[in-house]
mmCIF file of C-alpha atoms in Angstrom:
data_model
loop_
_atom_site.group_PDB
_atom_site.id
_atom_site.type_symbol
_atom_site.label_atom_id
_atom_site.label_comp_id
_atom_site.label_asym_id
_atom_site.label_seq_id
_atom_site.Cartn_x
_atom_site.Cartn_y
_atom_site.Cartn_z
ATOM 1 C CA UNK A 1 -0.009 -0.150 0.057
ATOM 2 C CA UNK A 2 1.472 3.450 -1.196
ATOM 3 C CA UNK A 3 1.913 5.922 1.787
ATOM 4 C CA UNK A 4 2.371 9.654 0.818
ATOM 5 C CA UNK A 5 5.648 11.121 2.352
ATOM 6 C CA UNK A 6 5.562 14.444 4.421
ATOM 7 C CA UNK A 7 6.644 16.552 1.605
ATOM 8 C CA UNK A 8 3.774 15.284 -0.610
ATOM 9 C CA UNK A 9 1.230 15.809 2.003
ATOM 10 C CA UNK A 10 2.412 19.173 2.712
ATOM 11 C CA UNK A 11 2.376 20.131 -1.060
ATOM 12 C CA UNK A 12 -1.025 18.780 -1.256
ATOM 13 C CA UNK A 13 -2.311 20.662 1.636
ATOM 14 C CA UNK A 14 -0.785 23.995 0.324
ATOM 15 C CA UNK A 15 -2.616 23.424 -2.989
ATOM 16 C CA UNK A 16 -5.830 22.922 -1.327
ATOM 17 C CA UNK A 17 -5.401 25.893 1.023
ATOM 18 C CA UNK A 18 -4.604 28.088 -1.912
ATOM 19 C CA UNK A 19 -7.713 26.826 -3.971
ATOM 20 C CA UNK A 20 -9.800 27.860 -0.860
ATOM 21 C CA UNK A 21 -8.138 31.210 -0.470
ATOM 22 C CA UNK A 22 -8.524 32.077 -4.102
ATOM 23 C CA UNK A 23 -12.249 31.023 -4.132
ATOM 24 C CA UNK A 24 -12.878 33.281 -1.177
ATOM 25 C CA UNK A 25 -11.110 36.164 -2.555
ATOM 26 C CA UNK A 26 -12.800 35.873 -5.972
ATOM 27 C CA UNK A 27 -16.101 35.651 -4.116
ATOM 28 C CA UNK A 28 -15.517 38.800 -2.188
ATOM 29 C CA UNK A 29 -14.131 40.800 -5.089
ATOM 30 C CA UNK A 30 -16.897 39.922 -7.668
ATOM 31 C CA UNK A 31 -19.995 39.778 -5.100
ATOM 32 C CA UNK A 32 -22.884 42.264 -6.324
ATOM 33 C CA UNK A 33 -20.661 43.388 -9.087
ATOM 34 C CA UNK A 34 -21.893 44.005 -12.611
ATOM 35 C CA UNK A 35 -19.890 43.008 -15.644
ATOM 36 C CA UNK A 36 -20.506 46.688 -17.043
ATOM 37 C CA UNK A 37 -18.464 47.970 -13.843
ATOM 38 C CA UNK A 38 -15.407 45.897 -14.523
ATOM 39 C CA UNK A 39 -12.846 48.250 -15.979
ATOM 40 C CA UNK A 40 -9.259 47.119 -17.390
ATOM 41 C CA UNK A 41 -7.321 47.223 -13.956
ATOM 42 C CA UNK A 42 -10.136 45.371 -12.397
ATOM 43 C CA UNK A 43 -10.270 42.750 -15.143
ATOM 44 C CA UNK A 44 -6.621 42.236 -14.513
ATOM 45 C CA UNK A 45 -7.196 41.705 -10.826
ATOM 46 C CA UNK A 46 -9.987 39.019 -11.555
ATOM 47 C CA UNK A 47 -7.880 37.467 -14.036
ATOM 48 C CA UNK A 48 -5.098 36.991 -11.718
ATOM 49 C CA UNK A 49 -7.479 35.264 -9.050
ATOM 50 C CA UNK A 50 -8.595 32.780 -12.010
ATOM 51 C CA UNK A 51 -4.915 32.006 -12.998
ATOM 52 C CA UNK A 52 -3.923 31.503 -9.225
ATOM 53 C CA UNK A 53 -6.822 29.325 -8.628
ATOM 54 C CA UNK A 54 -6.219 27.384 -11.719
ATOM 55 C CA UNK A 55 -2.294 26.894 -10.935
ATOM 56 C CA UNK A 56 -3.426 25.470 -7.434
ATOM 57 C CA UNK A 57 -5.890 23.117 -8.678
ATOM 58 C CA UNK A 58 -3.604 21.668 -11.320
ATOM 59 C CA UNK A 59 -0.774 21.498 -8.747
ATOM 60 C CA UNK A 60 -3.081 19.499 -6.482
ATOM 61 C CA UNK A 61 -3.618 16.968 -9.028
ATOM 62 C CA UNK A 62 -0.087 16.612 -10.287
ATOM 63 C CA UNK A 63 1.358 16.499 -6.692
ATOM 64 C CA UNK A 64 -0.656 13.155 -6.140
ATOM 65 C CA UNK A 65 0.812 11.648 -9.209
ATOM 66 C CA UNK A 66 4.252 13.188 -9.417
ATOM 67 C CA UNK A 67 6.249 9.973 -8.106
ATOM 68 C CA UNK A 68 7.200 7.253 -10.605
ATOM 69 C CA UNK A 69 5.437 9.132 -13.165
ATOM 70 C CA UNK A 70 7.249 10.580 -16.358
ATOM 71 C CA UNK A 71 4.083 12.240 -17.763
ATOM 72 C CA UNK A 72 3.023 14.100 -14.490
ATOM 73 C CA UNK A 73 6.703 15.072 -14.012
ATOM 74 C CA UNK A 74 6.859 16.637 -17.407
ATOM 75 C CA UNK A 75 3.429 18.311 -17.015
ATOM 76 C CA UNK A 76 4.615 19.822 -13.883
ATOM 77 C CA UNK A 77 7.383 21.807 -15.396
ATOM 78 C CA UNK A 78 5.514 22.917 -18.339
ATOM 79 C CA UNK A 79 2.416 23.989 -16.014
ATOM 80 C CA UNK A 80 4.909 25.834 -13.758
ATOM 81 C CA UNK A 81 6.486 27.752 -16.459
ATOM 82 C CA UNK A 82 3.313 28.684 -18.455
ATOM 83 C CA UNK A 83 0.731 29.590 -15.485
ATOM 84 C CA UNK A 84 3.566 31.301 -13.575
ATOM 85 C CA UNK A 85 4.663 33.326 -16.462
ATOM 86 C CA UNK A 86 1.090 34.321 -17.267
ATOM 87 C CA UNK A 87 0.686 35.469 -13.655
ATOM 88 C CA UNK A 88 3.695 37.564 -13.683
ATOM 89 C CA UNK A 89 2.517 39.275 -16.757
ATOM 90 C CA UNK A 90 -0.771 40.195 -15.235
ATOM 91 C CA UNK A 91 1.039 41.671 -12.193
ATOM 92 C CA UNK A 92 3.306 43.624 -14.321
ATOM 93 C CA UNK A 93 0.456 44.990 -16.380
ATOM 94 C CA UNK A 94 -1.548 45.855 -13.284
ATOM 95 C CA UNK A 95 1.505 47.738 -11.652
ATOM 96 C CA UNK A 96 1.913 49.505 -15.171
ATOM 97 C CA UNK A 97 -1.804 50.479 -15.117
ATOM 98 C CA UNK A 98 -1.271 51.857 -11.557
ATOM 99 C CA UNK A 99 1.673 53.964 -12.863
ATOM 100 C CA UNK A 100 -0.324 55.091 -15.627
ATOM 101 C CA UNK A 101 -3.451 56.333 -13.590
ATOM 102 C CA UNK A 102 -1.265 58.270 -11.114
ATOM 103 C CA UNK A 103 1.107 59.894 -13.646
ATOM 104 C CA UNK A 104 -0.985 60.547 -16.845
ATOM 105 C CA UNK A 105 -3.575 63.235 -16.720
ATOM 106 C CA UNK A 106 -6.047 63.610 -19.626
ATOM 107 C CA UNK A 107 -3.980 61.182 -21.767
ATOM 108 C CA UNK A 108 -4.824 58.032 -23.279
ATOM 109 C CA UNK A 109 -2.687 54.935 -22.605
ATOM 110 C CA UNK A 110 -2.057 54.776 -26.337
ATOM 111 C CA UNK A 111 -0.695 58.501 -26.486
ATOM 112 C CA UNK A 112 1.211 58.084 -23.041
ATOM 113 C CA UNK A 113 4.773 57.493 -23.929
ATOM 114 C CA UNK A 114 5.749 56.299 -20.411
ATOM 115 C CA UNK A 115 2.878 53.580 -20.649
ATOM 116 C CA UNK A 116 4.181 52.593 -24.321
ATOM 117 C CA UNK A 117 7.689 52.146 -22.778
ATOM 118 C CA UNK A 118 6.625 50.100 -20.081
ATOM 119 C CA UNK A 119 4.656 47.696 -22.631
ATOM 120 C CA UNK A 120 7.965 47.410 -24.726
ATOM 121 C CA UNK A 121 9.733 46.348 -21.559
ATOM 122 C CA UNK A 122 7.599 43.400 -21.413
ATOM 123 C CA UNK A 123 8.764 42.002 -24.940
ATOM 124 C CA UNK A 124 12.021 40.506 -23.330
ATOM 125 C CA UNK A 125 9.888 38.319 -21.239
ATOM 126 C CA UNK A 126 8.774 36.412 -24.371
ATOM 127 C CA UNK A 127 12.546 35.587 -24.868
ATOM 128 C CA UNK A 128 13.044 34.633 -21.248
ATOM 129 C CA UNK A 129 9.717 32.329 -21.584
ATOM 130 C CA UNK A 130 11.558 30.552 -24.688
ATOM 131 C CA UNK A 131 14.654 30.239 -22.529
ATOM 132 C CA UNK A 132 12.496 28.522 -19.752
ATOM 133 C CA UNK A 133 11.168 26.161 -22.223
ATOM 134 C CA UNK A 134 14.466 25.377 -23.806
ATOM 135 C CA UNK A 135 16.522 25.072 -20.325
ATOM 136 C CA UNK A 136 13.707 23.225 -18.379
ATOM 137 C CA UNK A 137 14.483 20.182 -16.260
ATOM 138 C CA UNK A 138 12.004 17.274 -15.869
ATOM 139 C CA UNK A 139 13.294 13.632 -15.025
ATOM 140 C CA UNK A 140 12.412 10.869 -12.686
ATOM 141 C CA UNK A 141 15.272 9.421 -10.519
ATOM 142 C CA UNK A 142 15.752 5.838 -9.940
ATOM 143 C CA UNK A 143 14.148 5.982 -6.489
ATOM 144 C CA UNK A 144 10.868 7.508 -8.228
ATOM 145 C CA UNK A 145 11.377 11.195 -7.264
ATOM 146 C CA UNK A 146 10.398 13.856 -9.848
ATOM 147 C CA UNK A 147 12.893 16.513 -10.350
ATOM 148 C CA UNK A 148 11.869 19.601 -12.229
ATOM 149 C CA UNK A 149 13.441 23.316 -12.559
ATOM 150 C CA UNK A 150 15.358 25.571 -14.694
ATOM 151 C CA UNK A 151 18.988 25.443 -15.690
ATOM 152 C CA UNK A 152 21.165 28.807 -14.826
ATOM 153 C CA UNK A 153 20.761 30.235 -18.338
ATOM 154 C CA UNK A 154 16.953 30.536 -17.675
ATOM 155 C CA UNK A 155 16.737 30.853 -14.110
ATOM 156 C CA UNK A 156 19.427 33.573 -13.650
ATOM 157 C CA UNK A 157 17.878 35.529 -16.519
ATOM 158 C CA UNK A 158 14.524 35.413 -15.116
ATOM 159 C CA UNK A 159 15.593 36.566 -11.562
ATOM 160 C CA UNK A 160 17.552 39.513 -13.208
ATOM 161 C CA UNK A 161 14.688 40.450 -15.219
ATOM 162 C CA UNK A 162 12.284 40.206 -12.381
ATOM 163 C CA UNK A 163 14.336 42.380 -10.358
ATOM 164 C CA UNK A 164 14.740 45.085 -13.131
ATOM 165 C CA UNK A 165 11.149 45.404 -14.213
ATOM 166 C CA UNK A 166 9.825 45.318 -10.486
ATOM 167 C CA UNK A 167 12.477 47.986 -9.532
ATOM 168 C CA UNK A 168 11.576 49.999 -12.438
ATOM 169 C CA UNK A 169 7.900 49.990 -11.920
ATOM 170 C CA UNK A 170 8.356 50.588 -7.960
ATOM 171 C CA UNK A 171 10.753 53.595 -8.848
ATOM 172 C CA UNK A 172 8.109 55.054 -11.249
ATOM 173 C CA UNK A 173 5.494 54.655 -8.434
ATOM 174 C CA UNK A 174 7.828 56.447 -5.982
ATOM 175 C CA UNK A 175 8.118 59.521 -8.184
ATOM 176 C CA UNK A 176 4.415 60.783 -7.790
ATOM 177 C CA UNK A 177 4.529 60.182 -4.274
ATOM 178 C CA UNK A 178 7.598 62.308 -3.784
ATOM 179 C CA UNK A 179 6.846 65.042 -6.134
ATOM 180 C CA UNK A 180 5.044 68.243 -4.861
ATOM 181 C CA UNK A 181 3.316 68.766 -8.196
ATOM 182 C CA UNK A 182 1.847 65.252 -8.585
ATOM 183 C CA UNK A 183 -1.840 64.343 -8.670
ATOM 184 C CA UNK A 184 -1.401 62.551 -5.505
ATOM 185 C CA UNK A 185 -0.580 65.706 -3.518
ATOM 186 C CA UNK A 186 -2.933 68.402 -1.923
ATOM 187 C CA UNK A 187 -5.164 68.270 1.039
ATOM 188 C CA UNK A 188 -8.058 66.269 -0.584
ATOM 189 C CA UNK A 189 -5.886 63.609 -1.962
ATOM 190 C CA UNK A 190 -5.350 61.611 1.353
ATOM 191 C CA UNK A 191 -7.029 58.492 -0.007
ATOM 192 C CA UNK A 192 -5.088 58.600 -3.229
ATOM 193 C CA UNK A 193 -1.885 58.617 -1.415
ATOM 194 C CA UNK A 194 -2.798 55.656 0.946
ATOM 195 C CA UNK A 195 -3.851 53.585 -2.092
ATOM 196 C CA UNK A 196 -0.623 54.517 -3.798
ATOM 197 C CA UNK A 197 1.412 53.620 -0.853
ATOM 198 C CA UNK A 198 -0.545 50.211 -0.782
ATOM 199 C CA UNK A 199 0.685 49.657 -4.389
ATOM 200 C CA UNK A 200 3.963 50.703 -3.539
ATOM 201 C CA UNK A 201 4.341 48.108 -0.867
ATOM 202 C CA UNK A 202 2.428 45.334 -2.944
ATOM 203 C CA UNK A 203 5.108 45.754 -5.610
ATOM 204 C CA UNK A 204 7.931 45.448 -3.147
ATOM 205 C CA UNK A 205 6.167 42.300 -1.617
ATOM 206 C CA UNK A 206 5.784 40.832 -5.318
ATOM 207 C CA UNK A 207 9.552 41.397 -5.999
ATOM 208 C CA UNK A 208 10.730 39.669 -2.716
ATOM 209 C CA UNK A 209 8.419 36.624 -3.257
ATOM 210 C CA UNK A 210 9.246 36.075 -6.784
ATOM 211 C CA UNK A 211 13.072 36.563 -6.159
ATOM 212 C CA UNK A 212 12.964 34.146 -3.255
ATOM 213 C CA UNK A 213 11.268 31.602 -5.165
ATOM 214 C CA UNK A 214 13.356 31.763 -8.438
ATOM 215 C CA UNK A 215 16.582 31.975 -5.937
ATOM 216 C CA UNK A 216 15.486 28.421 -4.865
ATOM 217 C CA UNK A 217 15.905 27.285 -8.473
ATOM 218 C CA UNK A 218 19.247 28.840 -8.670
ATOM 219 C CA UNK A 219 20.275 27.291 -5.469
ATOM 220 C CA UNK A 220 19.217 23.757 -6.452
ATOM 221 C CA UNK A 221 20.879 24.359 -9.944
ATOM 222 C CA UNK A 222 17.611 23.296 -11.699
ATOM 223 C CA UNK A 223 17.020 20.015 -10.126
ATOM 224 C CA UNK A 224 14.466 20.626 -7.312
ATOM 225 C CA UNK A 225 11.992 17.901 -6.265
ATOM 226 C CA UNK A 226 8.706 18.515 -8.156
ATOM 227 C CA UNK A 227 6.568 18.573 -4.917
ATOM 228 C CA UNK A 228 8.495 21.230 -3.529
ATOM 229 C CA UNK A 229 8.918 23.244 -6.711
ATOM 230 C CA UNK A 230 5.055 23.016 -7.139
ATOM 231 C CA UNK A 231 4.286 24.060 -3.525
ATOM 232 C CA UNK A 232 6.735 27.137 -3.659
ATOM 233 C CA UNK A 233 5.465 28.167 -6.873
ATOM 234 C CA UNK A 234 1.839 27.882 -5.321
ATOM 235 C CA UNK A 235 2.925 29.920 -2.458
ATOM 236 C CA UNK A 236 4.354 32.522 -4.759
ATOM 237 C CA UNK A 237 1.223 32.841 -6.840
ATOM 238 C CA UNK A 238 -1.074 32.892 -4.176
ATOM 239 C CA UNK A 239 0.640 35.356 -1.935
ATOM 240 C CA UNK A 240 0.978 37.580 -4.899
ATOM 241 C CA UNK A 241 -2.738 37.474 -5.530
ATOM 242 C CA UNK A 242 -3.439 38.183 -1.969
ATOM 243 C CA UNK A 243 -1.163 41.235 -2.056
ATOM 244 C CA UNK A 244 -3.082 42.424 -5.090
ATOM 245 C CA UNK A 245 -6.200 41.985 -3.183
ATOM 246 C CA UNK A 246 -5.146 43.949 -0.269
ATOM 247 C CA UNK A 247 -3.642 46.758 -2.492
ATOM 248 C CA UNK A 248 -7.173 46.937 -4.402
ATOM 249 C CA UNK A 249 -9.186 46.816 -1.208
ATOM 250 C CA UNK A 250 -10.545 49.515 0.877
ATOM 251 C CA UNK A 251 -8.511 50.912 3.580
ATOM 252 C CA UNK A 252 -9.851 51.112 7.089
ATOM 253 C CA UNK A 253 -7.899 54.118 8.230
ATOM 254 C CA UNK A 254 -9.957 56.977 6.981
ATOM 255 C CA UNK A 255 -9.800 60.144 9.196
ATOM 256 C CA UNK A 256 -12.794 61.600 10.720
ATOM 257 C CA UNK A 257 -12.459 64.638 8.277
ATOM 258 C CA UNK A 258 -11.840 62.770 5.088
ATOM 259 C CA UNK A 259 -14.339 63.371 2.210
ATOM 260 C CA UNK A 260 -15.283 59.775 2.016
ATOM 261 C CA UNK A 261 -16.052 59.723 5.589
ATOM 262 C CA UNK A 262 -17.990 62.755 5.580
ATOM 263 C CA UNK A 263 -20.016 61.662 2.799
ATOM 264 C CA UNK A 264 -21.010 58.430 4.430
ATOM 265 C CA UNK A 265 -22.096 60.207 7.549
ATOM 266 C CA UNK A 266 -24.178 62.673 5.655
ATOM 267 C CA UNK A 267 -25.775 59.804 3.693
ATOM 268 C CA UNK A 268 -26.878 58.225 6.972
ATOM 269 C CA UNK A 269 -28.184 61.655 8.365
ATOM 270 C CA UNK A 270 -29.747 63.331 5.045
ATOM 271 C CA UNK A 271 -32.875 62.067 3.015
ATOM 272 C CA UNK A 272 -31.903 60.524 -0.272
ATOM 273 C CA UNK A 273 -33.337 63.630 -2.034
ATOM 274 C CA UNK A 274 -30.554 65.733 -0.354
ATOM 275 C CA UNK A 275 -27.488 63.874 -1.368
ATOM 276 C CA UNK A 276 -25.154 65.882 -3.081
ATOM 277 C CA UNK A 277 -23.531 65.579 -6.577
ATOM 278 C CA UNK A 278 -20.178 64.810 -5.029
ATOM 279 C CA UNK A 279 -21.833 62.042 -2.569
ATOM 280 C CA UNK A 280 -23.723 60.541 -5.812
ATOM 281 C CA UNK A 281 -20.206 60.122 -7.572
ATOM 282 C CA UNK A 282 -18.524 58.487 -4.507
ATOM 283 C CA UNK A 283 -21.234 56.021 -3.615
ATOM 284 C CA UNK A 284 -21.050 53.776 -6.764
ATOM 285 C CA UNK A 285 -17.280 53.763 -6.494
ATOM 286 C CA UNK A 286 -17.582 52.205 -2.936
ATOM 287 C CA UNK A 287 -20.223 49.464 -3.890
ATOM 288 C CA UNK A 288 -18.349 48.009 -6.700
ATOM 289 C CA UNK A 289 -15.354 45.553 -7.061
ATOM 290 C CA UNK A 290 -12.798 47.747 -5.001
ATOM 291 C CA UNK A 291 -11.739 51.228 -4.155
ATOM 292 C CA UNK A 292 -8.691 51.702 -6.260
ATOM 293 C CA UNK A 293 -6.646 54.494 -7.749
ATOM 294 C CA UNK A 294 -8.325 54.544 -10.913
ATOM 295 C CA UNK A 295 -11.599 55.060 -9.159
ATOM 296 C CA UNK A 296 -10.758 58.335 -7.868
ATOM 297 C CA UNK A 297 -8.469 59.576 -10.846
ATOM 298 C CA UNK A 298 -11.077 58.330 -13.494
ATOM 299 C CA UNK A 299 -13.169 61.566 -13.089
ATOM 300 C CA UNK A 300 -10.111 63.856 -13.137
ATOM 301 C CA UNK A 301 -8.934 62.296 -16.402
ATOM 302 C CA UNK A 302 -12.114 62.987 -18.008
ATOM 303 C CA UNK A 303 -12.489 66.637 -16.734
ATOM 304 C CA UNK A 304 -9.020 67.467 -17.800
ATOM 305 C CA UNK A 305 -9.381 66.018 -21.176
ATOM 306 C CA UNK A 306 -12.582 68.012 -21.617
ATOM 307 C CA UNK A 307 -10.688 71.222 -20.848
ATOM 308 C CA UNK A 308 -12.002 71.595 -17.394
ATOM 309 C CA UNK A 309 -9.771 73.777 -15.119
ATOM 310 C CA UNK A 310 -11.750 73.034 -11.853
ATOM 311 C CA UNK A 311 -10.294 70.313 -9.418
ATOM 312 C CA UNK A 312 -12.174 67.092 -9.235
ATOM 313 C CA UNK A 313 -14.865 66.527 -6.520
ATOM 314 C CA UNK A 314 -13.838 63.571 -4.343
#
């Protein structure tokens, strides 16, 4: 009778826990949300949940068949490479979108040079993806253990690229936080700065997680046990999704004088017919997928592009 070893049991537990976590986050993020309210950035967030959930589900199935199985071993490395790469691209696009909404005013993505530069920086990832496919490792040892991973030409290139692109996007996000003329500055922009800081912290966490995960491949020189590699990649993808969920969730630390807090109090005290125009604009943003940077900047972009010289109402 076959008895799973502790590593196999732990890997399966991690996969099942990640499936549960992603299911809960997906339900919370999309509850009561209409498809028409899901914009580009929010679509990226939901896509990340789906990819993370799929990764955890496939990992749970492969973990149980990894030993003495060449097909499962080969599928493990292909699954890790493909789904992991897709999740990283979604995170990069999400961070690029955040940089766009806090730096570009009255400019579309197509016309915003920095956004186009950031998209161009994703092109090398296609070459790295090809390197991962070429220098992949998948073999079953004599004792039945599956060994998968990436050889140094792929793993070292991946970790250097990840450090570069994550550091670049982090610096782009620090700039509006430090600039005195940024859209994030001003007495009425406290909520914007709070979400901006969350995104900055999220990008740093994503960088640390991915660097640590790929570094293990370098440490094992591409020959890591399949169960351990699947578990570490599952943890990486899941924690990145949880971080993005935290970044795009409402903060609990509103001051008593903040515009959002005042509008909430006014709605409780005033009849529906006396609700101001500003309150009508804030309410829908709080009731859908999340309160994110683009929710507050969206109106400002529209007013600026229409030639309005007045500041947006938050």
